Amino acid sequence: MLAGATLEEDGVRFHYEFFNRSSELYDMIYAATDPRLTGMSHDVRLERTYVHHKEGFDLLAAEIPSRLTMPLNQWLPSRSLASFTWPIPAQRIERREDGITYYNKSRAVDAPMVATLSTDRKWVVASFTRATGNVWSNPDLTCQHVDPETSLAPARKQCWK
């Protein structure tokens, strides 16, 4: 695996290259990119973190209005997810054995991206890709996940930019 980042005029572009030197088919490989938002971009209640549906932008956590008033020790740790190519889970709220609560959006996004506005609404931090199953955020860190994924056959290469 090779990974790199390039500073561009309007942001940072991450690039990944995977090469399967084995004789095994890998059902799934993915490039986890975990931008953590701090300062003006930190959005612990997901009040400024958006995804895109065919009707337009919507808050990633729009279907969880209780997040705005529940004590942080009940809201966190959690993950808010929206399907892109994966099926939408039938269970909207999943409390896992590890103590993390997963909130699944009831409709799929039409673009594999997550965007967070700064507190002064002058800046946008956005993450996007072309190939992923879902998009999600961990609101405690306010990270954005749009991790590209695919299978990888023997002696094949996969690149993402």
Short mmCIF file of C-alpha atoms in Angstrom, two decimals:
data_model
loop_
_atom_site.label_atom_id
_atom_site.label_comp_id
_atom_site.label_asym_id
_atom_site.label_seq_id
_atom_site.Cartn_x
_atom_site.Cartn_y
_atom_site.Cartn_z
CA MET A 1 0.00 0.00 0.00
CA LEU A 2 1.15 3.49 -0.83
CA ALA A 3 -0.57 6.59 0.49
CA GLY A 4 0.07 10.28 0.04
CA ALA A 5 -1.43 13.72 0.28
CA THR A 6 -1.12 16.67 -2.08
CA LEU A 7 -1.85 20.24 -1.10
CA GLU A 8 -3.99 21.84 -3.80
CA GLU A 9 -5.36 25.34 -4.22
CA ASP A 10 -8.74 24.43 -2.73
CA GLY A 11 -7.82 21.64 -0.31
CA VAL A 12 -5.87 18.46 0.26
CA ARG A 13 -6.15 15.48 -2.09
CA PHE A 14 -5.38 12.07 -0.62
CA HIS A 15 -4.25 9.29 -2.92
CA TYR A 16 -3.94 5.58 -2.29
CA GLU A 17 -2.49 2.69 -4.24
CA PHE A 18 -3.04 -0.94 -3.31
CA PHE A 19 -1.38 -3.86 -5.09
CA ASN A 20 -2.38 -7.46 -4.35
CA ARG A 21 0.78 -9.55 -4.61
CA SER A 22 -0.93 -12.64 -3.20
CA SER A 23 -2.97 -15.34 -4.89
CA GLU A 24 -5.97 -14.49 -2.70
CA LEU A 25 -8.98 -12.43 -3.70
CA TYR A 26 -9.64 -9.74 -1.12
CA ASP A 27 -13.40 -9.24 -0.81
CA MET A 28 -12.96 -5.75 0.53
CA ILE A 29 -10.13 -3.28 0.84
CA TYR A 30 -10.69 0.29 1.91
CA ALA A 31 -8.72 3.45 2.40
CA ALA A 32 -9.71 4.92 5.73
CA THR A 33 -9.17 8.66 5.80
CA ASP A 34 -10.03 10.24 9.12
CA PRO A 35 -9.97 14.07 9.06
CA ARG A 36 -10.70 15.21 12.60
CA LEU A 37 -12.27 18.60 12.91
CA THR A 38 -11.27 20.88 15.76
CA GLY A 39 -11.77 24.50 16.68
CA MET A 40 -14.34 26.28 14.50
CA SER A 41 -15.14 23.05 12.63
CA HIS A 42 -15.84 20.85 15.67
CA ASP A 43 -19.53 19.85 15.57
CA VAL A 44 -20.23 17.51 18.49
CA ARG A 45 -24.04 17.68 18.08
CA LEU A 46 -23.87 17.49 14.26
CA GLU A 47 -25.74 20.77 13.82
CA ARG A 48 -23.57 21.84 10.84
CA THR A 49 -22.61 18.49 9.26
CA TYR A 50 -24.39 17.76 5.98
CA VAL A 51 -24.87 15.01 3.41
CA HIS A 52 -26.53 15.28 0.02
CA HIS A 53 -29.77 13.63 -1.13
CA LYS A 54 -31.46 14.03 -4.52
CA GLU A 55 -33.61 16.81 -2.97
CA GLY A 56 -30.54 18.70 -1.73
CA PHE A 57 -28.40 19.02 1.38
CA ASP A 58 -29.67 17.70 4.70
CA LEU A 59 -28.07 17.36 8.11
CA LEU A 60 -26.45 13.96 8.58
CA ALA A 61 -28.18 13.71 11.97
CA ALA A 62 -31.49 15.37 10.97
CA GLU A 63 -33.44 12.28 12.05
CA ILE A 64 -32.01 12.43 15.59
CA PRO A 65 -33.49 15.66 17.03
CA SER A 66 -32.95 14.40 20.58
CA ARG A 67 -29.15 14.78 20.07
CA LEU A 68 -29.57 18.53 20.55
CA THR A 69 -30.82 18.25 24.13
CA MET A 70 -29.65 14.90 25.48
CA PRO A 71 -26.71 15.00 27.89
CA LEU A 72 -23.41 14.40 26.11
CA ASN A 73 -22.79 11.24 28.14
CA GLN A 74 -25.93 9.79 26.48
CA TRP A 75 -25.22 11.14 22.97
CA LEU A 76 -21.60 9.99 23.00
CA PRO A 77 -20.05 7.74 21.98
CA SER A 78 -22.05 7.48 18.77
CA ARG A 79 -21.77 7.25 15.01
CA SER A 80 -24.17 8.79 12.49
CA LEU A 81 -24.31 6.98 9.16
CA ALA A 82 -26.00 7.33 5.78
CA SER A 83 -25.92 4.61 3.14
CA PHE A 84 -24.61 5.29 -0.36
CA THR A 85 -24.37 1.90 -2.09
CA TRP A 86 -25.04 -0.33 0.93
CA PRO A 87 -28.62 -1.28 1.81
CA ILE A 88 -30.24 0.97 4.39
CA PRO A 89 -30.24 -0.94 7.69
CA ALA A 90 -33.71 -1.89 8.95
CA GLN A 91 -32.64 -1.00 12.48
CA ARG A 92 -32.23 2.79 12.65
CA ILE A 93 -30.60 2.79 16.11
CA GLU A 94 -28.10 0.10 17.03
CA ARG A 95 -26.57 -0.04 20.49
CA ARG A 96 -23.40 -2.10 20.17
CA GLU A 97 -21.68 -4.18 22.82
CA ASP A 98 -18.71 -1.79 22.74
CA GLY A 99 -20.98 0.98 24.06
CA ILE A 100 -21.18 2.91 20.78
CA THR A 101 -24.64 3.79 19.47
CA TYR A 102 -25.04 3.79 15.67
CA TYR A 103 -27.73 6.02 14.16
CA ASN A 104 -28.61 5.03 10.58
CA LYS A 105 -30.29 7.56 8.32
CA SER A 106 -33.53 6.26 6.77
CA ARG A 107 -32.63 7.23 3.22
CA ALA A 108 -29.57 6.89 1.07
CA VAL A 109 -27.38 9.76 -0.02
CA ASP A 110 -26.93 10.43 -3.73
CA ALA A 111 -23.35 11.66 -3.38
CA PRO A 112 -20.58 10.04 -1.33
CA MET A 113 -19.65 13.14 0.65
CA VAL A 114 -19.88 14.77 4.08
CA ALA A 115 -19.51 18.53 4.63
CA THR A 116 -19.22 20.52 7.86
CA LEU A 117 -19.67 24.29 8.14
CA SER A 118 -17.50 26.28 10.55
CA THR A 119 -19.22 27.93 13.51
CA ASP A 120 -19.09 31.31 11.72
CA ARG A 121 -20.39 29.60 8.52
CA LYS A 122 -17.55 31.07 6.44
CA TRP A 123 -15.63 27.81 5.89
CA VAL A 124 -16.58 24.33 4.71
CA VAL A 125 -14.63 21.15 5.32
CA ALA A 126 -15.79 18.44 2.91
CA SER A 127 -14.75 14.86 2.29
CA PHE A 128 -15.79 12.90 -0.79
CA THR A 129 -14.91 9.86 -2.86
CA ARG A 130 -16.28 7.89 -5.81
CA ALA A 131 -16.63 4.41 -4.31
CA THR A 132 -17.95 3.74 -0.80
CA GLY A 133 -20.72 1.88 0.95
CA ASN A 134 -21.72 4.62 3.37
CA VAL A 135 -20.69 7.99 4.77
CA TRP A 136 -20.49 8.69 8.46
CA SER A 137 -19.21 10.78 11.33
CA ASN A 138 -18.11 10.24 14.89
CA PRO A 139 -19.47 13.47 16.41
CA ASP A 140 -17.15 13.42 19.43
CA LEU A 141 -14.18 13.78 17.07
CA THR A 142 -16.27 15.30 14.32
CA CYS A 143 -14.44 13.20 11.79
CA GLN A 144 -15.72 12.67 8.26
CA HIS A 145 -15.66 9.19 6.73
CA VAL A 146 -16.23 8.51 3.04
CA ASP A 147 -13.74 5.66 2.91
CA PRO A 148 -13.40 4.25 -0.64
CA GLU A 149 -13.69 0.47 -0.89
CA THR A 150 -13.63 -2.32 -3.43
CA SER A 151 -12.53 -5.93 -3.88
CA LEU A 152 -9.01 -6.65 -5.09
CA ALA A 153 -8.12 -9.66 -7.25
CA PRO A 154 -4.69 -11.32 -7.25
CA ALA A 155 -2.01 -9.42 -9.17
CA ARG A 156 -4.27 -6.39 -9.51
CA LYS A 157 -3.84 -2.77 -8.49
CA GLN A 158 -6.41 -0.29 -7.20
CA CYS A 159 -5.78 3.46 -7.05
CA TRP A 160 -7.89 6.22 -5.54
CA LYS A 161 -7.20 9.93 -5.87
#
